[in-house]
Amino acid sequence: MLQPRICSLQASRIGRALLQPARSYATAVEHAPSPTFEPAVQADGGVLQSREPRRDKFIPLRTYTPRTPGLRHLKRPVNDHLWKGRPHIQLTIARKGQHLGGRNNTGRVTVRHRGGGHKRRIRIVDYKRYLPGKHIVDRIEYDPNRSAHLALVTRVATGEKTYIVAADGMREGDEVESYRSGIPKDLIADMGGVIDPGMLAAKTAARGNCLPIHMVPLGSQVFNVGSKSQGGGVFCRSAGTYAIVVTKEEVEKPKGVEIMSVTVRLQSGELRKISPDACCTIGVASNPQNHFRSLGKAGRSRWLGRRPEVRGLAMNAADHPHGGGRGKSKGNVHPVSPWGTPAKGGFKTRHKRNKHTFLVQDRPRNQGKRRPK
């Protein structure tokens, strides 16, 4: 006959078990909202050096008492400084077709795993930042259409309001300025009528300021980086991303030294040449803790407009090249898409006639294998 398990325990172990406190549920943990990144530049414009890896730093996340199963694994970044109200309605437009589900104009699904989600309004963001003069940050806002936060700024001269991608550490009341249209005359007068690159960088390279990238000191962290002399930023616009200015290609000319191109290191590790007059913003894109969040439940992903993703291995043979078979087996088939296109192993899609002329060094590729730690 089976005996109760407690009878087979020693007396000392029984005593310790009885003295232990009863099991308790997890409680909400409030971390201090300290930023995970130091700002790329201080208020006086001094460029900081690179820091230790992000995984070695304290990540402020907010957890919740698991009163429901969906709250048990929910983790959110601490962003108590965000605006609690509605967006500036004059800078938003209605998003038509909220539930198109990744379909094109003929009704065919061109992007899988999309559909549903909460209703949104599109914010009109100024990526070009041609307006000169000082701007005051009114507030920092959440934007459902991107992972980074937006800053609503007001131009001091005219009172015009615009949205820009906020830098990490930017708060209400900060002053930002764009030097893309040229250097102000009063700033040149302060330097004695002569443009000194070192003094110019000290006065202009502050967090949130927009500069032509040839004015940025080497080693600086920038985001919202453009690729051409005209147009807005196209690189490093998502949360916590930044590029590093590596080198400047200078050429001797009769009028003096002229910068022909600037090389930057992007988040993927790629080294790329861009125009010296391309725009960039000093600092790191806001909301760097977004990478460490946990949605906590599948429904929260559906609210964001994401539909479930099914592995090909779990499908039938008629639905995917990896499907079918007895047990977990993809039939000795290399990883491919549902239509047979190779998915790993360095499969190239660029034509030889369409060369990447701005590429200096390609990003490191794993060739379908795990990256060594």
mmCIF file of C-alpha atoms in Angstrom:
data_model
loop_
_atom_site.group_PDB
_atom_site.id
_atom_site.type_symbol
_atom_site.label_atom_id
_atom_site.label_comp_id
_atom_site.label_asym_id
_atom_site.label_seq_id
_atom_site.Cartn_x
_atom_site.Cartn_y
_atom_site.Cartn_z
ATOM 1 C CA MET A 1 0.000 0.000 0.000
ATOM 2 C CA LEU A 2 1.260 3.485 -0.863
ATOM 3 C CA GLN A 3 2.300 5.582 2.102
ATOM 4 C CA PRO A 4 2.068 9.376 2.351
ATOM 5 C CA ARG A 5 5.285 10.997 1.223
ATOM 6 C CA ILE A 6 5.613 12.995 4.426
ATOM 7 C CA CYS A 7 6.144 9.799 6.398
ATOM 8 C CA SER A 8 9.351 9.025 4.510
ATOM 9 C CA LEU A 9 10.927 12.381 5.429
ATOM 10 C CA GLN A 10 13.250 12.859 8.340
ATOM 11 C CA ALA A 11 12.049 14.718 11.411
ATOM 12 C CA SER A 12 14.494 17.581 10.869
ATOM 13 C CA ARG A 13 13.272 18.112 7.295
ATOM 14 C CA ILE A 14 9.637 18.107 8.461
ATOM 15 C CA GLY A 15 10.445 20.800 11.013
ATOM 16 C CA ARG A 16 12.123 23.020 8.478
ATOM 17 C CA ALA A 17 9.208 22.638 6.069
ATOM 18 C CA LEU A 18 6.717 23.665 8.720
ATOM 19 C CA LEU A 19 8.756 26.705 9.744
ATOM 20 C CA GLN A 20 8.973 28.078 6.190
ATOM 21 C CA PRO A 21 6.515 30.911 5.396
ATOM 22 C CA ALA A 22 3.506 30.264 3.207
ATOM 23 C CA ARG A 23 3.784 30.798 -0.546
ATOM 24 C CA SER A 24 3.118 34.396 -1.600
ATOM 25 C CA TYR A 25 2.318 35.965 -4.955
ATOM 26 C CA ALA A 26 4.551 38.347 -6.828
ATOM 27 C CA THR A 27 4.174 42.020 -6.044
ATOM 28 C CA ALA A 28 4.506 45.031 -8.275
ATOM 29 C CA VAL A 29 8.058 46.295 -8.537
ATOM 30 C CA GLU A 30 8.617 49.982 -9.190
ATOM 31 C CA HIS A 31 12.097 50.731 -10.480
ATOM 32 C CA ALA A 32 13.565 54.174 -10.569
ATOM 33 C CA PRO A 33 13.247 55.530 -14.114
ATOM 34 C CA SER A 34 16.977 55.887 -14.657
ATOM 35 C CA PRO A 35 17.924 55.919 -18.360
ATOM 36 C CA THR A 36 19.808 52.925 -19.710
ATOM 37 C CA PHE A 37 21.866 55.117 -22.026
ATOM 38 C CA GLU A 38 23.895 58.134 -21.150
ATOM 39 C CA PRO A 39 23.097 60.958 -23.560
ATOM 40 C CA ALA A 40 25.407 61.075 -26.545
ATOM 41 C CA VAL A 41 26.450 64.609 -25.690
ATOM 42 C CA GLN A 42 26.202 66.658 -22.534
ATOM 43 C CA ALA A 43 24.622 70.076 -22.312
ATOM 44 C CA ASP A 44 27.961 71.742 -23.054
ATOM 45 C CA GLY A 45 28.360 69.666 -26.213
ATOM 46 C CA GLY A 46 31.165 67.357 -25.048
ATOM 47 C CA VAL A 47 30.948 63.986 -26.776
ATOM 48 C CA LEU A 48 30.954 61.016 -24.418
ATOM 49 C CA GLN A 49 32.917 57.862 -25.015
ATOM 50 C CA SER A 50 31.374 54.451 -25.648
ATOM 51 C CA ARG A 51 29.993 52.595 -22.629
ATOM 52 C CA GLU A 52 29.810 48.962 -21.575
ATOM 53 C CA PRO A 53 27.308 46.603 -23.284
ATOM 54 C CA ARG A 54 23.635 47.271 -22.709
ATOM 55 C CA ARG A 55 23.040 43.819 -21.174
ATOM 56 C CA ASP A 56 25.418 44.681 -18.303
ATOM 57 C CA LYS A 57 23.324 47.703 -17.287
ATOM 58 C CA PHE A 58 20.271 47.964 -15.079
ATOM 59 C CA ILE A 59 17.120 47.977 -17.215
ATOM 60 C CA PRO A 60 14.199 49.815 -15.534
ATOM 61 C CA LEU A 61 11.058 47.798 -16.258
ATOM 62 C CA ARG A 62 7.689 47.872 -14.541
ATOM 63 C CA THR A 63 6.118 44.574 -13.473
ATOM 64 C CA TYR A 64 2.651 43.914 -12.060
ATOM 65 C CA THR A 65 0.978 41.769 -9.434
ATOM 66 C CA PRO A 66 -0.382 38.735 -11.344
ATOM 67 C CA ARG A 67 -4.066 39.221 -10.560
ATOM 68 C CA THR A 68 -4.731 37.816 -14.050
ATOM 69 C CA PRO A 69 -2.612 35.420 -16.147
ATOM 70 C CA GLY A 70 -1.927 38.170 -18.684
ATOM 71 C CA LEU A 71 -0.226 40.321 -16.035
ATOM 72 C CA ARG A 72 2.185 37.654 -14.809
ATOM 73 C CA HIS A 73 4.761 38.124 -17.564
ATOM 74 C CA LEU A 74 3.882 41.704 -18.543
ATOM 75 C CA LYS A 75 6.907 44.018 -18.467
ATOM 76 C CA ARG A 76 6.862 47.617 -19.609
ATOM 77 C CA PRO A 77 9.505 50.354 -19.756
ATOM 78 C CA VAL A 78 9.132 53.085 -17.151
ATOM 79 C CA ASN A 79 8.058 56.157 -19.147
ATOM 80 C CA ASP A 80 6.293 58.345 -16.611
ATOM 81 C CA HIS A 81 7.342 61.501 -18.480
ATOM 82 C CA LEU A 82 5.067 60.799 -21.477
ATOM 83 C CA TRP A 83 2.088 63.019 -22.273
ATOM 84 C CA LYS A 84 -1.157 61.502 -20.950
ATOM 85 C CA GLY A 85 -3.524 63.303 -23.316
ATOM 86 C CA ARG A 86 -4.398 63.112 -26.994
ATOM 87 C CA PRO A 87 -1.987 64.120 -29.786
ATOM 88 C CA HIS A 88 -1.893 67.529 -31.444
ATOM 89 C CA ILE A 89 -4.824 66.953 -33.807
ATOM 90 C CA GLN A 90 -3.607 69.435 -36.461
ATOM 91 C CA LEU A 91 -0.504 67.273 -37.018
ATOM 92 C CA THR A 92 -2.401 63.987 -37.465
ATOM 93 C CA ILE A 93 -4.366 62.407 -40.293
ATOM 94 C CA ALA A 94 -6.849 59.550 -40.241
ATOM 95 C CA ARG A 95 -5.452 56.147 -41.170
ATOM 96 C CA LYS A 96 -7.691 54.695 -43.836
ATOM 97 C CA GLY A 97 -8.089 50.951 -43.999
ATOM 98 C CA GLN A 98 -7.424 49.925 -40.400
ATOM 99 C CA HIS A 99 -8.046 46.221 -41.042
ATOM 100 C CA LEU A 100 -6.726 45.588 -44.537
ATOM 101 C CA GLY A 101 -4.640 42.686 -43.247
ATOM 102 C CA GLY A 102 -1.542 43.256 -45.416
ATOM 103 C CA ARG A 103 -3.463 43.256 -48.711
ATOM 104 C CA ASN A 104 -2.681 45.288 -51.824
ATOM 105 C CA ASN A 105 -5.062 47.127 -54.159
ATOM 106 C CA THR A 106 -6.210 43.845 -55.764
ATOM 107 C CA GLY A 107 -7.086 42.265 -52.424
ATOM 108 C CA ARG A 108 -4.228 39.749 -52.327
ATOM 109 C CA VAL A 109 -2.224 39.212 -49.138
ATOM 110 C CA THR A 110 1.263 40.562 -49.840
ATOM 111 C CA VAL A 111 2.464 40.761 -46.200
ATOM 112 C CA ARG A 112 1.465 37.904 -43.923
ATOM 113 C CA HIS A 113 0.714 38.053 -40.199
ATOM 114 C CA ARG A 114 -0.942 41.481 -40.297
ATOM 115 C CA GLY A 115 -4.523 42.481 -39.607
ATOM 116 C CA GLY A 116 -6.873 43.846 -36.978
ATOM 117 C CA GLY A 117 -5.522 46.021 -34.210
ATOM 118 C CA HIS A 118 -6.651 49.205 -32.541
ATOM 119 C CA LYS A 119 -7.646 52.281 -34.520
ATOM 120 C CA ARG A 120 -4.778 54.738 -35.046
ATOM 121 C CA ARG A 121 -4.050 58.196 -36.394
ATOM 122 C CA ILE A 122 -0.904 58.897 -38.373
ATOM 123 C CA ARG A 123 1.387 61.586 -36.948
ATOM 124 C CA ILE A 124 3.058 63.928 -39.446
ATOM 125 C CA VAL A 125 6.730 63.828 -38.427
ATOM 126 C CA ASP A 126 9.330 66.319 -39.622
ATOM 127 C CA TYR A 127 12.303 64.172 -40.656
ATOM 128 C CA LYS A 128 13.931 66.955 -42.719
ATOM 129 C CA ARG A 129 14.107 69.706 -40.066
ATOM 130 C CA TYR A 130 14.880 72.604 -42.383
ATOM 131 C CA LEU A 131 13.304 75.221 -40.085
ATOM 132 C CA PRO A 132 16.112 77.241 -38.426
ATOM 133 C CA GLY A 133 16.034 78.927 -35.057
ATOM 134 C CA LYS A 134 15.351 77.740 -31.542
ATOM 135 C CA HIS A 135 12.538 75.299 -30.773
ATOM 136 C CA ILE A 136 11.079 74.567 -27.334
ATOM 137 C CA VAL A 137 10.006 71.019 -26.474
ATOM 138 C CA ASP A 138 6.386 71.157 -25.334
ATOM 139 C CA ARG A 139 6.009 67.478 -24.422
ATOM 140 C CA ILE A 140 7.130 63.924 -25.210
ATOM 141 C CA GLU A 141 4.390 61.732 -26.696
ATOM 142 C CA TYR A 142 3.780 58.048 -27.361
ATOM 143 C CA ASP A 143 3.248 57.149 -31.015
ATOM 144 C CA PRO A 144 1.472 53.859 -31.852
ATOM 145 C CA ASN A 145 3.030 53.849 -35.334
ATOM 146 C CA ARG A 146 6.666 53.549 -34.199
ATOM 147 C CA SER A 147 8.746 52.232 -31.315
ATOM 148 C CA ALA A 148 10.467 55.553 -30.531
ATOM 149 C CA HIS A 149 8.739 58.512 -28.899
ATOM 150 C CA LEU A 150 7.886 61.827 -30.535
ATOM 151 C CA ALA A 151 8.577 65.341 -29.275
ATOM 152 C CA LEU A 152 6.140 68.167 -29.956
ATOM 153 C CA VAL A 153 8.260 71.293 -30.463
ATOM 154 C CA THR A 154 7.298 74.939 -30.977
ATOM 155 C CA ARG A 155 9.376 77.339 -33.048
ATOM 156 C CA VAL A 156 10.133 80.418 -30.952
ATOM 157 C CA ALA A 157 10.087 82.874 -33.868
ATOM 158 C CA THR A 158 6.715 81.922 -35.373
ATOM 159 C CA GLY A 159 4.991 79.644 -32.855
ATOM 160 C CA GLU A 160 4.715 76.853 -35.437
ATOM 161 C CA LYS A 161 4.387 73.351 -33.958
ATOM 162 C CA THR A 162 5.993 70.222 -35.418
ATOM 163 C CA TYR A 163 6.648 66.621 -34.432
ATOM 164 C CA ILE A 164 10.220 65.298 -34.380
ATOM 165 C CA VAL A 165 11.696 61.974 -33.279
ATOM 166 C CA ALA A 166 12.683 62.490 -29.643
ATOM 167 C CA ALA A 167 16.207 61.832 -28.403
ATOM 168 C CA ASP A 168 16.822 59.714 -25.323
ATOM 169 C CA GLY A 169 16.858 62.015 -22.309
ATOM 170 C CA MET A 170 14.906 64.823 -23.992
ATOM 171 C CA ARG A 171 12.307 66.363 -21.685
ATOM 172 C CA GLU A 172 9.728 69.129 -21.638
ATOM 173 C CA GLY A 173 11.263 72.594 -21.730
ATOM 174 C CA ASP A 174 14.465 71.614 -23.545
ATOM 175 C CA GLU A 175 15.751 73.808 -26.369
ATOM 176 C CA VAL A 176 16.713 72.262 -29.697
ATOM 177 C CA GLU A 177 17.867 73.890 -32.914
ATOM 178 C CA SER A 178 18.469 72.928 -36.528
ATOM 179 C CA TYR A 179 21.597 74.118 -38.350
ATOM 180 C CA ARG A 180 20.753 72.411 -41.624
ATOM 181 C CA SER A 181 19.836 75.668 -43.388
ATOM 182 C CA GLY A 182 23.148 77.270 -42.385
ATOM 183 C CA ILE A 183 25.084 78.650 -39.439
ATOM 184 C CA PRO A 184 23.425 81.704 -37.817
ATOM 185 C CA LYS A 185 25.248 85.023 -38.170
ATOM 186 C CA ASP A 186 25.276 85.646 -34.411
ATOM 187 C CA LEU A 187 27.013 82.305 -33.870
ATOM 188 C CA ILE A 188 29.692 83.220 -36.426
ATOM 189 C CA ALA A 189 30.121 86.571 -34.681
ATOM 190 C CA ASP A 190 30.635 84.817 -31.337
ATOM 191 C CA MET A 191 33.502 82.844 -32.899
ATOM 192 C CA GLY A 192 35.207 86.064 -34.017
ATOM 193 C CA GLY A 193 33.980 85.974 -37.600
ATOM 194 C CA VAL A 194 35.960 82.800 -38.382
ATOM 195 C CA ILE A 195 34.422 79.317 -38.371
ATOM 196 C CA ASP A 196 36.473 77.172 -35.997
ATOM 197 C CA PRO A 197 35.404 73.492 -36.323
ATOM 198 C CA GLY A 198 36.178 72.696 -32.689
ATOM 199 C CA MET A 199 34.328 75.685 -31.269
ATOM 200 C CA LEU A 200 31.476 75.165 -33.724
ATOM 201 C CA ALA A 201 31.028 71.571 -32.574
ATOM 202 C CA ALA A 202 31.061 72.642 -28.919
ATOM 203 C CA LYS A 203 28.267 75.159 -29.562
ATOM 204 C CA THR A 204 26.077 73.094 -31.908
ATOM 205 C CA ALA A 205 26.534 69.375 -31.128
ATOM 206 C CA ALA A 206 23.984 69.172 -28.312
ATOM 207 C CA ARG A 207 21.343 66.500 -27.789
ATOM 208 C CA GLY A 208 18.376 66.878 -30.138
ATOM 209 C CA ASN A 209 20.036 69.375 -32.486
ATOM 210 C CA CYS A 210 19.944 68.679 -36.229
ATOM 211 C CA LEU A 211 23.183 69.223 -38.140
ATOM 212 C CA PRO A 212 24.711 68.383 -41.515
ATOM 213 C CA ILE A 213 26.745 65.315 -40.742
ATOM 214 C CA HIS A 214 30.032 66.928 -41.832
ATOM 215 C CA MET A 215 29.712 69.258 -38.791
ATOM 216 C CA VAL A 216 29.494 66.358 -36.321
ATOM 217 C CA PRO A 217 32.723 65.347 -34.498
ATOM 218 C CA LEU A 218 34.138 61.874 -35.145
ATOM 219 C CA GLY A 219 32.921 59.196 -32.756
ATOM 220 C CA SER A 220 29.600 60.935 -32.029
ATOM 221 C CA GLN A 221 26.318 59.062 -31.726
ATOM 222 C CA VAL A 222 23.638 60.292 -34.128
ATOM 223 C CA PHE A 223 20.190 59.100 -35.190
ATOM 224 C CA ASN A 224 17.634 59.993 -37.874
ATOM 225 C CA VAL A 225 20.499 59.956 -40.367
ATOM 226 C CA GLY A 226 19.889 60.884 -43.989
ATOM 227 C CA SER A 227 21.655 59.431 -47.021
ATOM 228 C CA LYS A 228 21.470 62.322 -49.507
ATOM 229 C CA SER A 229 21.969 66.072 -49.327
ATOM 230 C CA GLN A 230 18.239 66.657 -49.866
ATOM 231 C CA GLY A 231 15.463 64.872 -47.989
ATOM 232 C CA GLY A 232 14.993 63.644 -44.459
ATOM 233 C CA GLY A 233 16.490 60.987 -42.252
ATOM 234 C CA VAL A 234 16.139 57.360 -43.297
ATOM 235 C CA PHE A 235 18.509 55.444 -40.971
ATOM 236 C CA CYS A 236 18.368 54.799 -37.205
ATOM 237 C CA ARG A 237 14.856 56.054 -36.455
ATOM 238 C CA SER A 238 13.524 53.227 -34.265
ATOM 239 C CA ALA A 239 13.797 53.066 -30.476
ATOM 240 C CA GLY A 240 17.305 53.032 -29.008
ATOM 241 C CA THR A 241 19.135 53.053 -32.341
ATOM 242 C CA TYR A 242 22.078 55.236 -33.313
ATOM 243 C CA ALA A 243 24.900 55.471 -35.847
ATOM 244 C CA ILE A 244 28.519 56.362 -35.153
ATOM 245 C CA VAL A 245 30.475 58.808 -37.302
ATOM 246 C CA VAL A 246 33.650 56.915 -38.258
ATOM 247 C CA THR A 247 35.610 58.865 -40.875
ATOM 248 C CA LYS A 248 35.405 61.882 -43.150
ATOM 249 C CA GLU A 249 36.874 61.779 -46.666
ATOM 250 C CA GLU A 250 38.653 65.101 -47.237
ATOM 251 C CA VAL A 251 40.019 66.362 -50.558
ATOM 252 C CA GLU A 252 42.414 69.266 -51.106
ATOM 253 C CA LYS A 253 40.968 71.919 -53.409
ATOM 254 C CA PRO A 254 42.080 75.432 -54.386
ATOM 255 C CA LYS A 255 39.574 76.964 -51.989
ATOM 256 C CA GLY A 256 40.686 74.663 -49.164
ATOM 257 C CA VAL A 257 39.873 71.269 -47.736
ATOM 258 C CA GLU A 258 36.465 69.937 -48.785
ATOM 259 C CA ILE A 259 34.662 66.932 -47.292
ATOM 260 C CA MET A 260 33.472 64.624 -50.062
ATOM 261 C CA SER A 261 31.696 61.932 -48.008
ATOM 262 C CA VAL A 262 31.211 60.722 -44.432
ATOM 263 C CA THR A 263 31.374 57.082 -43.333
ATOM 264 C CA VAL A 264 29.041 55.936 -40.556
ATOM 265 C CA ARG A 265 28.588 52.620 -38.775
ATOM 266 C CA LEU A 266 24.922 51.598 -38.671
ATOM 267 C CA GLN A 267 23.226 49.405 -36.076
ATOM 268 C CA SER A 268 23.760 46.254 -38.133
ATOM 269 C CA GLY A 269 27.525 46.838 -38.204
ATOM 270 C CA GLU A 270 27.505 47.980 -41.818
ATOM 271 C CA LEU A 271 29.897 50.764 -42.797
ATOM 272 C CA ARG A 272 28.293 53.079 -45.338
ATOM 273 C CA LYS A 273 29.149 56.315 -47.128
ATOM 274 C CA ILE A 274 26.635 59.144 -47.048
ATOM 275 C CA SER A 275 26.573 62.693 -48.338
ATOM 276 C CA PRO A 276 28.364 65.264 -46.140
ATOM 277 C CA ASP A 277 25.267 67.503 -46.296
ATOM 278 C CA ALA A 278 22.914 64.733 -45.131
ATOM 279 C CA CYS A 279 20.982 65.515 -41.971
ATOM 280 C CA CYS A 280 21.413 63.819 -38.593
ATOM 281 C CA THR A 281 20.293 64.406 -35.020
ATOM 282 C CA ILE A 282 22.717 64.282 -32.102
ATOM 283 C CA GLY A 283 22.054 61.584 -29.525
ATOM 284 C CA VAL A 284 20.291 58.218 -29.320
ATOM 285 C CA ALA A 285 16.701 57.599 -30.395
ATOM 286 C CA SER A 286 14.298 57.624 -27.442
ATOM 287 C CA ASN A 287 12.771 54.646 -25.603
ATOM 288 C CA PRO A 288 15.862 52.363 -25.608
ATOM 289 C CA GLN A 289 14.183 49.980 -23.108
ATOM 290 C CA ASN A 290 11.592 49.006 -25.725
ATOM 291 C CA HIS A 291 13.760 46.032 -26.705
ATOM 292 C CA PHE A 292 13.333 44.443 -23.257
ATOM 293 C CA ARG A 293 9.554 44.689 -22.940
ATOM 294 C CA SER A 294 7.295 41.622 -22.701
ATOM 295 C CA LEU A 295 3.702 41.797 -23.955
ATOM 296 C CA GLY A 296 2.526 39.179 -21.452
ATOM 297 C CA LYS A 297 -0.246 37.642 -23.558
ATOM 298 C CA ALA A 298 -1.220 36.925 -27.145
ATOM 299 C CA GLY A 299 -4.126 39.384 -27.100
ATOM 300 C CA ARG A 300 -1.796 42.313 -26.580
ATOM 301 C CA SER A 301 -0.023 41.359 -29.798
ATOM 302 C CA ARG A 302 -3.397 41.315 -31.612
ATOM 303 C CA TRP A 303 -4.103 44.833 -30.338
ATOM 304 C CA LEU A 304 -0.944 45.919 -32.175
ATOM 305 C CA GLY A 305 -2.246 44.477 -35.449
ATOM 306 C CA ARG A 306 -0.118 41.314 -35.471
ATOM 307 C CA ARG A 307 -1.704 38.000 -36.409
ATOM 308 C CA PRO A 308 -0.291 34.608 -35.357
ATOM 309 C CA GLU A 309 2.759 33.158 -37.084
ATOM 310 C CA VAL A 310 2.697 29.383 -37.728
ATOM 311 C CA ARG A 311 5.939 27.449 -38.227
ATOM 312 C CA GLY A 312 6.273 25.576 -41.488
ATOM 313 C CA LEU A 313 7.302 22.467 -39.558
ATOM 314 C CA ALA A 314 3.865 22.389 -37.921
ATOM 315 C CA MET A 315 1.979 22.525 -41.256
ATOM 316 C CA ASN A 316 0.898 19.806 -43.638
ATOM 317 C CA ALA A 317 3.057 18.851 -46.602
ATOM 318 C CA ALA A 318 0.617 20.589 -48.964
ATOM 319 C CA ASP A 319 1.015 23.915 -47.159
ATOM 320 C CA HIS A 320 4.788 24.251 -46.692
ATOM 321 C CA PRO A 321 8.005 22.564 -47.888
ATOM 322 C CA HIS A 322 8.863 21.804 -44.241
ATOM 323 C CA GLY A 323 5.435 20.299 -43.484
ATOM 324 C CA GLY A 324 4.344 16.697 -43.173
ATOM 325 C CA GLY A 325 6.277 13.662 -42.001
ATOM 326 C CA ARG A 326 6.178 11.663 -38.804
ATOM 327 C CA GLY A 327 7.370 13.660 -35.845
ATOM 328 C CA LYS A 328 9.497 16.792 -36.081
ATOM 329 C CA SER A 329 11.091 16.412 -39.486
ATOM 330 C CA LYS A 330 11.327 18.808 -42.417
ATOM 331 C CA GLY A 331 12.386 16.082 -44.836
ATOM 332 C CA ASN A 332 16.089 16.996 -45.211
ATOM 333 C CA VAL A 333 15.110 20.304 -46.830
ATOM 334 C CA HIS A 334 17.201 23.415 -46.343
ATOM 335 C CA PRO A 335 15.326 26.327 -44.711
ATOM 336 C CA VAL A 336 13.066 27.894 -47.314
ATOM 337 C CA SER A 337 10.019 30.129 -47.467
ATOM 338 C CA PRO A 338 6.537 28.713 -48.245
ATOM 339 C CA TRP A 339 7.318 29.411 -51.928
ATOM 340 C CA GLY A 340 10.707 27.692 -51.943
ATOM 341 C CA THR A 341 13.019 30.720 -51.671
ATOM 342 C CA PRO A 342 16.111 29.955 -49.507
ATOM 343 C CA ALA A 343 15.740 31.636 -46.140
ATOM 344 C CA LYS A 344 19.267 31.248 -44.702
ATOM 345 C CA GLY A 345 22.819 30.615 -45.814
ATOM 346 C CA GLY A 346 23.533 33.989 -47.448
ATOM 347 C CA PHE A 347 21.042 33.839 -50.323
ATOM 348 C CA LYS A 348 21.575 37.064 -52.250
ATOM 349 C CA THR A 349 18.786 39.004 -53.959
ATOM 350 C CA ARG A 350 20.773 41.964 -55.355
ATOM 351 C CA HIS A 351 21.547 41.894 -59.089
ATOM 352 C CA LYS A 352 25.181 42.268 -60.134
ATOM 353 C CA ARG A 353 24.259 45.148 -62.411
ATOM 354 C CA ASN A 354 22.822 47.038 -59.419
ATOM 355 C CA LYS A 355 25.973 47.496 -57.363
ATOM 356 C CA HIS A 356 25.899 48.969 -53.859
ATOM 357 C CA THR A 357 28.230 51.895 -54.528
ATOM 358 C CA PHE A 358 27.862 53.434 -51.052
ATOM 359 C CA LEU A 359 28.802 50.268 -49.160
ATOM 360 C CA VAL A 360 32.208 50.364 -47.449
ATOM 361 C CA GLN A 361 31.976 47.157 -45.389
ATOM 362 C CA ASP A 362 29.055 44.732 -45.291
ATOM 363 C CA ARG A 363 27.369 43.792 -42.055
ATOM 364 C CA PRO A 364 28.506 40.539 -40.370
ATOM 365 C CA ARG A 365 26.402 37.605 -41.534
ATOM 366 C CA ASN A 366 25.868 34.376 -39.618
ATOM 367 C CA GLN A 367 25.174 32.236 -42.702
ATOM 368 C CA GLY A 368 22.265 30.551 -40.910
ATOM 369 C CA LYS A 369 24.307 29.660 -37.808
ATOM 370 C CA ARG A 370 24.257 31.005 -34.277
ATOM 371 C CA ARG A 371 26.500 33.969 -33.623
ATOM 372 C CA PRO A 372 29.406 33.058 -31.282
ATOM 373 C CA LYS A 373 29.141 34.612 -27.849
#
